[in-house]
Amino acid sequence: MGSSPPPGLSPLFRPVGPICERATPYQLASARRKNGRNVIRDDRQDPAVVVFRRISRFARSIAALALVALAIVALPSTVHAQQDTVRGEYGWWQLRCSTPAGAQNEQCVLIQNVVADDRPELGLSVVAFKTADRTAQILRIQVPLGVLLPNGLGLHIDGNDMGRAYFVRCFTDGCYAEVILEDQLLNSLKAGTEATFTVFDTPEEGIGIPVDLGGFTEGFEALP
């Protein structure tokens, strides 16, 4: 769909390709509610249970990630954005904006963070934004260092397999996968209830990390 992605960006989440044929198939992690939180487990790893909590209102973590997101989008690594501000909250999503140093226009991101209760090193940050020139809409996912990169990042929306994306770069704070938000994926995110991103510790073991999609539509529409 649409034009080819700009250099440095992976394609839209798509059906499993050759990169995934080398990996052992995995089952989608199942989710249930416990005390108002998502309990995620790999169906093959009973009784192992990972409980994730959303930390999108943890301002310091979000501010730091938002600055990283803005810096990577359009600026050299030596240039830093000014302090960002919260422009709105939409469910577990936050709209944060700042003006990068030397830039004339403000840039904004929609962000949600999730972390495991019993494994603080295991978490995920999802950032949606429009490029500075407004020519593309991007979904960037940050995962911890140490995940198995060749297996890519899996995505299910309300149980529907959206395929996998490639990791495109790693920094000291984690590794990043990026996809262009084409209409099909964007509409699925807007219509969905929960997205499950899957990272791999080993080729055989995938860990599903839930992201609440409530408020995503309103937050995304609020992006300038």
PDB file of C-alpha atoms in Angstrom:
ATOM      1  CA  MET A   1       0.000   0.000   0.000  1.00  0.00           C
ATOM      2  CA  GLY A   2       1.229   3.505  -0.772  1.00  0.00           C
ATOM      3  CA  SER A   3       4.792   4.494  -1.561  1.00  0.00           C
ATOM      4  CA  SER A   4       7.928   2.762  -0.355  1.00  0.00           C
ATOM      5  CA  PRO A   5       9.025   3.594   3.196  1.00  0.00           C
ATOM      6  CA  PRO A   6      11.730   6.225   3.597  1.00  0.00           C
ATOM      7  CA  PRO A   7      15.265   4.925   4.261  1.00  0.00           C
ATOM      8  CA  GLY A   8      15.708   3.642   7.798  1.00  0.00           C
ATOM      9  CA  LEU A   9      12.080   2.659   8.294  1.00  0.00           C
ATOM     10  CA  SER A  10      10.770  -0.868   8.237  1.00  0.00           C
ATOM     11  CA  PRO A  11       7.644  -1.663   6.218  1.00  0.00           C
ATOM     12  CA  LEU A  12       4.142  -1.924   7.563  1.00  0.00           C
ATOM     13  CA  PHE A  13       3.481  -4.818   9.897  1.00  0.00           C
ATOM     14  CA  ARG A  14       2.824  -7.521   7.373  1.00  0.00           C
ATOM     15  CA  PRO A  15       2.369 -11.291   7.097  1.00  0.00           C
ATOM     16  CA  VAL A  16       5.305 -13.305   8.354  1.00  0.00           C
ATOM     17  CA  GLY A  17       8.166 -13.259   5.838  1.00  0.00           C
ATOM     18  CA  PRO A  18      11.457 -15.118   5.470  1.00  0.00           C
ATOM     19  CA  ILE A  19      12.867 -13.674   8.677  1.00  0.00           C
ATOM     20  CA  CYS A  20      10.135 -15.440  10.612  1.00  0.00           C
ATOM     21  CA  GLU A  21      10.332 -18.734   8.771  1.00  0.00           C
ATOM     22  CA  ARG A  22      13.607 -19.357  10.562  1.00  0.00           C
ATOM     23  CA  ALA A  23      11.929 -18.982  13.934  1.00  0.00           C
ATOM     24  CA  THR A  24       9.906 -21.591  15.742  1.00  0.00           C
ATOM     25  CA  PRO A  25       6.201 -20.669  15.535  1.00  0.00           C
ATOM     26  CA  TYR A  26       4.781 -19.271  18.736  1.00  0.00           C
ATOM     27  CA  GLN A  27       1.327 -19.026  20.190  1.00  0.00           C
ATOM     28  CA  LEU A  28      -0.188 -15.645  20.860  1.00  0.00           C
ATOM     29  CA  ALA A  29       0.098 -14.814  24.518  1.00  0.00           C
ATOM     30  CA  SER A  30      -3.269 -14.974  26.221  1.00  0.00           C
ATOM     31  CA  ALA A  31      -4.561 -12.183  28.421  1.00  0.00           C
ATOM     32  CA  ARG A  32      -6.970 -11.958  31.302  1.00  0.00           C
ATOM     33  CA  ARG A  33      -7.786  -9.363  33.912  1.00  0.00           C
ATOM     34  CA  LYS A  34      -6.564  -9.632  37.491  1.00  0.00           C
ATOM     35  CA  ASN A  35      -7.122  -6.796  39.941  1.00  0.00           C
ATOM     36  CA  GLY A  36      -7.606  -4.379  37.085  1.00  0.00           C
ATOM     37  CA  ARG A  37      -4.352  -5.293  35.362  1.00  0.00           C
ATOM     38  CA  ASN A  38      -3.480  -7.446  32.402  1.00  0.00           C
ATOM     39  CA  VAL A  39      -1.988 -10.825  33.145  1.00  0.00           C
ATOM     40  CA  ILE A  40      -0.022 -12.046  30.164  1.00  0.00           C
ATOM     41  CA  ARG A  41       1.435 -15.489  29.729  1.00  0.00           C
ATOM     42  CA  ASP A  42       2.844 -17.561  26.934  1.00  0.00           C
ATOM     43  CA  ASP A  43       0.403 -20.435  26.479  1.00  0.00           C
ATOM     44  CA  ARG A  44       3.312 -22.879  26.382  1.00  0.00           C
ATOM     45  CA  GLN A  45       4.874 -21.704  29.622  1.00  0.00           C
ATOM     46  CA  ASP A  46       2.301 -22.476  32.294  1.00  0.00           C
ATOM     47  CA  PRO A  47       2.494 -21.585  35.116  1.00  0.00           C
ATOM     48  CA  ALA A  48       4.835 -18.697  34.270  1.00  0.00           C
ATOM     49  CA  VAL A  49       2.887 -15.441  34.491  1.00  0.00           C
ATOM     50  CA  VAL A  50       4.104 -11.923  33.802  1.00  0.00           C
ATOM     51  CA  VAL A  51       1.978  -9.059  35.136  1.00  0.00           C
ATOM     52  CA  PHE A  52       2.380  -5.764  33.309  1.00  0.00           C
ATOM     53  CA  ARG A  53       1.409  -2.341  34.557  1.00  0.00           C
ATOM     54  CA  ARG A  54       1.047   0.761  32.461  1.00  0.00           C
ATOM     55  CA  ILE A  55       3.196   3.685  33.512  1.00  0.00           C
ATOM     56  CA  SER A  56       2.181   6.335  31.014  1.00  0.00           C
ATOM     57  CA  ARG A  57       1.599   8.772  33.869  1.00  0.00           C
ATOM     58  CA  PHE A  58       5.139   8.325  35.174  1.00  0.00           C
ATOM     59  CA  ALA A  59       6.173  11.737  33.918  1.00  0.00           C
ATOM     60  CA  ARG A  60       9.920  11.429  34.145  1.00  0.00           C
ATOM     61  CA  SER A  61      10.127   8.219  32.143  1.00  0.00           C
ATOM     62  CA  ILE A  62       7.780   9.545  29.507  1.00  0.00           C
ATOM     63  CA  ALA A  63       9.542  12.853  29.200  1.00  0.00           C
ATOM     64  CA  ALA A  64      12.868  11.134  28.673  1.00  0.00           C
ATOM     65  CA  LEU A  65      11.491   8.792  26.029  1.00  0.00           C
ATOM     66  CA  ALA A  66       9.643  11.596  24.281  1.00  0.00           C
ATOM     67  CA  LEU A  67      12.849  13.578  24.013  1.00  0.00           C
ATOM     68  CA  VAL A  68      14.612  10.567  22.543  1.00  0.00           C
ATOM     69  CA  ALA A  69      11.778  10.067  20.074  1.00  0.00           C
ATOM     70  CA  LEU A  70      11.870  13.675  18.944  1.00  0.00           C
ATOM     71  CA  ALA A  71      15.647  13.756  18.703  1.00  0.00           C
ATOM     72  CA  ILE A  72      15.807  10.621  16.560  1.00  0.00           C
ATOM     73  CA  VAL A  73      13.065  11.801  14.224  1.00  0.00           C
ATOM     74  CA  ALA A  74      14.751  14.829  12.752  1.00  0.00           C
ATOM     75  CA  LEU A  75      17.832  15.906  14.669  1.00  0.00           C
ATOM     76  CA  PRO A  76      21.450  14.782  15.046  1.00  0.00           C
ATOM     77  CA  SER A  77      22.192  12.949  18.264  1.00  0.00           C
ATOM     78  CA  THR A  78      24.144  15.954  19.575  1.00  0.00           C
ATOM     79  CA  VAL A  79      21.104  18.240  19.429  1.00  0.00           C
ATOM     80  CA  HIS A  80      18.598  18.158  22.270  1.00  0.00           C
ATOM     81  CA  ALA A  81      14.993  19.241  22.444  1.00  0.00           C
ATOM     82  CA  GLN A  82      13.693  21.654  25.034  1.00  0.00           C
ATOM     83  CA  GLN A  83      11.676  20.354  27.981  1.00  0.00           C
ATOM     84  CA  ASP A  84       8.499  18.743  26.729  1.00  0.00           C
ATOM     85  CA  THR A  85       5.032  19.347  28.130  1.00  0.00           C
ATOM     86  CA  VAL A  86       1.907  17.232  28.457  1.00  0.00           C
ATOM     87  CA  ARG A  87      -0.812  18.518  26.144  1.00  0.00           C
ATOM     88  CA  GLY A  88      -3.423  15.876  26.899  1.00  0.00           C
ATOM     89  CA  GLU A  89      -4.161  12.439  28.329  1.00  0.00           C
ATOM     90  CA  TYR A  90      -6.244   9.901  26.447  1.00  0.00           C
ATOM     91  CA  GLY A  91      -6.781   6.745  28.440  1.00  0.00           C
ATOM     92  CA  TRP A  92      -3.269   5.433  29.112  1.00  0.00           C
ATOM     93  CA  TRP A  93      -1.817   7.547  26.320  1.00  0.00           C
ATOM     94  CA  GLN A  94      -0.174  10.929  26.748  1.00  0.00           C
ATOM     95  CA  LEU A  95       0.278  13.643  24.143  1.00  0.00           C
ATOM     96  CA  ARG A  96       3.608  15.365  24.763  1.00  0.00           C
ATOM     97  CA  CYS A  97       5.130  18.221  22.794  1.00  0.00           C
ATOM     98  CA  SER A  98       8.391  20.139  22.648  1.00  0.00           C
ATOM     99  CA  THR A  99      10.297  22.402  20.289  1.00  0.00           C
ATOM    100  CA  PRO A 100      13.653  20.901  19.274  1.00  0.00           C
ATOM    101  CA  ALA A 101      16.603  23.248  19.630  1.00  0.00           C
ATOM    102  CA  GLY A 102      17.039  25.219  16.425  1.00  0.00           C
ATOM    103  CA  ALA A 103      13.617  24.228  15.080  1.00  0.00           C
ATOM    104  CA  GLN A 104      10.770  26.619  14.393  1.00  0.00           C
ATOM    105  CA  ASN A 105       7.889  24.213  14.796  1.00  0.00           C
ATOM    106  CA  GLU A 106       6.796  22.229  17.806  1.00  0.00           C
ATOM    107  CA  GLN A 107       6.812  18.444  17.535  1.00  0.00           C
ATOM    108  CA  CYS A 108       4.444  16.152  19.403  1.00  0.00           C
ATOM    109  CA  VAL A 109       4.257  12.435  20.156  1.00  0.00           C
ATOM    110  CA  LEU A 110       1.553  10.139  21.503  1.00  0.00           C
ATOM    111  CA  ILE A 111       3.110   7.706  23.969  1.00  0.00           C
ATOM    112  CA  GLN A 112       2.306   4.800  26.278  1.00  0.00           C
ATOM    113  CA  ASN A 113       4.742   2.851  28.485  1.00  0.00           C
ATOM    114  CA  VAL A 114       4.206  -0.640  29.922  1.00  0.00           C
ATOM    115  CA  VAL A 115       6.489  -2.486  32.359  1.00  0.00           C
ATOM    116  CA  ALA A 116       6.357  -5.909  34.031  1.00  0.00           C
ATOM    117  CA  ASP A 117       5.660  -5.848  37.774  1.00  0.00           C
ATOM    118  CA  ASP A 118       8.095  -8.627  38.624  1.00  0.00           C
ATOM    119  CA  ARG A 119      10.614  -7.948  35.840  1.00  0.00           C
ATOM    120  CA  PRO A 120      11.295  -4.202  35.741  1.00  0.00           C
ATOM    121  CA  GLU A 121      13.799  -4.714  32.949  1.00  0.00           C
ATOM    122  CA  LEU A 122      11.016  -6.071  30.738  1.00  0.00           C
ATOM    123  CA  GLY A 123       8.848  -3.375  29.264  1.00  0.00           C
ATOM    124  CA  LEU A 124       7.828  -1.602  26.123  1.00  0.00           C
ATOM    125  CA  SER A 125       7.213   1.949  24.961  1.00  0.00           C
ATOM    126  CA  VAL A 126       4.991   2.793  22.011  1.00  0.00           C
ATOM    127  CA  VAL A 127       5.266   6.188  20.324  1.00  0.00           C
ATOM    128  CA  ALA A 128       3.102   7.449  17.465  1.00  0.00           C
ATOM    129  CA  PHE A 129       3.996  10.686  15.713  1.00  0.00           C
ATOM    130  CA  LYS A 130       4.051  12.581  12.451  1.00  0.00           C
ATOM    131  CA  THR A 131       7.373  13.432  10.848  1.00  0.00           C
ATOM    132  CA  ALA A 132       8.474  17.051  10.998  1.00  0.00           C
ATOM    133  CA  ASP A 133       7.705  17.548   7.309  1.00  0.00           C
ATOM    134  CA  ARG A 134       4.278  15.898   7.802  1.00  0.00           C
ATOM    135  CA  THR A 135       4.922  13.470   4.955  1.00  0.00           C
ATOM    136  CA  ALA A 136       4.588  10.302   7.039  1.00  0.00           C
ATOM    137  CA  GLN A 137       3.002   8.918  10.183  1.00  0.00           C
ATOM    138  CA  ILE A 138       5.251   6.629  12.211  1.00  0.00           C
ATOM    139  CA  LEU A 139       4.778   4.033  14.934  1.00  0.00           C
ATOM    140  CA  ARG A 140       7.978   3.484  16.927  1.00  0.00           C
ATOM    141  CA  ILE A 141       8.312   0.726  19.512  1.00  0.00           C
ATOM    142  CA  GLN A 142      11.141   0.644  22.031  1.00  0.00           C
ATOM    143  CA  VAL A 143      12.070  -2.651  23.713  1.00  0.00           C
ATOM    144  CA  PRO A 144      14.850  -3.461  26.198  1.00  0.00           C
ATOM    145  CA  LEU A 145      18.320  -4.456  25.145  1.00  0.00           C
ATOM    146  CA  GLY A 146      18.816  -8.199  25.122  1.00  0.00           C
ATOM    147  CA  VAL A 147      15.757  -9.301  23.151  1.00  0.00           C
ATOM    148  CA  LEU A 148      16.350 -11.576  20.178  1.00  0.00           C
ATOM    149  CA  LEU A 149      16.550  -9.181  17.226  1.00  0.00           C
ATOM    150  CA  PRO A 150      16.357 -11.591  14.231  1.00  0.00           C
ATOM    151  CA  ASN A 151      12.881 -12.732  15.284  1.00  0.00           C
ATOM    152  CA  GLY A 152      11.539  -9.219  14.959  1.00  0.00           C
ATOM    153  CA  LEU A 153       8.621  -7.732  16.861  1.00  0.00           C
ATOM    154  CA  GLY A 154       5.215  -9.378  16.584  1.00  0.00           C
ATOM    155  CA  LEU A 155       1.898  -7.577  16.769  1.00  0.00           C
ATOM    156  CA  HIS A 156      -1.630  -8.826  17.354  1.00  0.00           C
ATOM    157  CA  ILE A 157      -4.606  -6.490  17.642  1.00  0.00           C
ATOM    158  CA  ASP A 158      -7.540  -8.065  19.462  1.00  0.00           C
ATOM    159  CA  GLY A 159      -6.174 -11.482  18.524  1.00  0.00           C
ATOM    160  CA  ASN A 160      -5.656 -10.683  14.842  1.00  0.00           C
ATOM    161  CA  ASP A 161      -2.130 -11.336  13.594  1.00  0.00           C
ATOM    162  CA  MET A 162      -0.665  -8.205  12.010  1.00  0.00           C
ATOM    163  CA  GLY A 163       2.694  -9.840  11.272  1.00  0.00           C
ATOM    164  CA  ARG A 164       6.126  -8.756  12.446  1.00  0.00           C
ATOM    165  CA  ALA A 165       8.383  -5.742  12.025  1.00  0.00           C
ATOM    166  CA  TYR A 166      12.160  -5.575  11.890  1.00  0.00           C
ATOM    167  CA  PHE A 167      14.276  -3.819  14.486  1.00  0.00           C
ATOM    168  CA  VAL A 168      16.081  -0.969  12.779  1.00  0.00           C
ATOM    169  CA  ARG A 169      18.470   0.397  15.414  1.00  0.00           C
ATOM    170  CA  CYS A 170      19.640   0.022  19.008  1.00  0.00           C
ATOM    171  CA  PHE A 171      20.884   2.653  21.444  1.00  0.00           C
ATOM    172  CA  THR A 172      21.941   2.478  25.076  1.00  0.00           C
ATOM    173  CA  ASP A 173      18.312   2.774  26.188  1.00  0.00           C
ATOM    174  CA  GLY A 174      16.933  -0.040  24.028  1.00  0.00           C
ATOM    175  CA  CYS A 175      16.191  -1.262  20.524  1.00  0.00           C
ATOM    176  CA  TYR A 176      13.663   0.254  18.165  1.00  0.00           C
ATOM    177  CA  ALA A 177      11.268  -1.064  15.567  1.00  0.00           C
ATOM    178  CA  GLU A 178       9.557   1.427  13.270  1.00  0.00           C
ATOM    179  CA  VAL A 179       6.711   1.124  10.824  1.00  0.00           C
ATOM    180  CA  ILE A 180       4.849   3.537   8.606  1.00  0.00           C
ATOM    181  CA  LEU A 181       1.296   3.940   9.841  1.00  0.00           C
ATOM    182  CA  GLU A 182      -0.463   3.047   6.611  1.00  0.00           C
ATOM    183  CA  ASP A 183      -4.255   3.235   6.600  1.00  0.00           C
ATOM    184  CA  GLN A 184      -4.787  -0.478   7.261  1.00  0.00           C
ATOM    185  CA  LEU A 185      -2.642  -0.570  10.394  1.00  0.00           C
ATOM    186  CA  LEU A 186      -3.776   2.824  11.630  1.00  0.00           C
ATOM    187  CA  ASN A 187      -7.443   1.908  11.280  1.00  0.00           C
ATOM    188  CA  SER A 188      -6.849  -1.380  13.096  1.00  0.00           C
ATOM    189  CA  LEU A 189      -5.231   0.453  15.994  1.00  0.00           C
ATOM    190  CA  LYS A 190      -8.072   2.964  16.135  1.00  0.00           C
ATOM    191  CA  ALA A 191     -10.752   0.273  16.073  1.00  0.00           C
ATOM    192  CA  GLY A 192      -8.958  -2.097  18.446  1.00  0.00           C
ATOM    193  CA  THR A 193      -9.203  -2.624  22.181  1.00  0.00           C
ATOM    194  CA  GLU A 194      -5.780  -4.056  22.953  1.00  0.00           C
ATOM    195  CA  ALA A 195      -2.550  -4.520  21.031  1.00  0.00           C
ATOM    196  CA  THR A 196      -0.167  -7.299  22.041  1.00  0.00           C
ATOM    197  CA  PHE A 197       3.445  -6.792  21.034  1.00  0.00           C
ATOM    198  CA  THR A 198       5.588  -9.927  21.188  1.00  0.00           C
ATOM    199  CA  VAL A 199       9.321  -9.930  21.889  1.00  0.00           C
ATOM    200  CA  PHE A 200      11.514 -13.014  22.011  1.00  0.00           C
ATOM    201  CA  ASP A 201      14.022 -14.138  24.636  1.00  0.00           C
ATOM    202  CA  THR A 202      14.820 -17.191  22.505  1.00  0.00           C
ATOM    203  CA  PRO A 203      13.640 -18.313  19.050  1.00  0.00           C
ATOM    204  CA  GLU A 204      11.093 -20.576  20.767  1.00  0.00           C
ATOM    205  CA  GLU A 205       9.821 -18.276  23.510  1.00  0.00           C
ATOM    206  CA  GLY A 206       7.746 -15.178  22.865  1.00  0.00           C
ATOM    207  CA  ILE A 207       6.501 -12.800  25.564  1.00  0.00           C
ATOM    208  CA  GLY A 208       3.314 -10.874  24.819  1.00  0.00           C
ATOM    209  CA  ILE A 209       3.218  -7.302  26.137  1.00  0.00           C
ATOM    210  CA  PRO A 210      -0.225  -5.644  26.202  1.00  0.00           C
ATOM    211  CA  VAL A 211      -0.878  -2.050  25.199  1.00  0.00           C
ATOM    212  CA  ASP A 212      -4.299  -0.556  25.889  1.00  0.00           C
ATOM    213  CA  LEU A 213      -5.720   1.066  22.761  1.00  0.00           C
ATOM    214  CA  GLY A 214      -8.406   2.982  24.618  1.00  0.00           C
ATOM    215  CA  GLY A 215      -7.967   6.665  23.799  1.00  0.00           C
ATOM    216  CA  PHE A 216      -5.568   6.018  20.920  1.00  0.00           C
ATOM    217  CA  THR A 217      -7.966   7.392  18.314  1.00  0.00           C
ATOM    218  CA  GLU A 218      -8.583  10.626  20.188  1.00  0.00           C
ATOM    219  CA  GLY A 219      -4.921  11.045  21.015  1.00  0.00           C
ATOM    220  CA  PHE A 220      -3.773  10.422  17.470  1.00  0.00           C
ATOM    221  CA  GLU A 221      -6.319  12.839  16.058  1.00  0.00           C
ATOM    222  CA  ALA A 222      -4.992  15.447  18.492  1.00  0.00           C
ATOM    223  CA  LEU A 223      -1.477  15.241  17.034  1.00  0.00           C
ATOM    224  CA  PRO A 224      -0.815  18.521  15.194  1.00  0.00           C
TER     225      PRO A 224
END
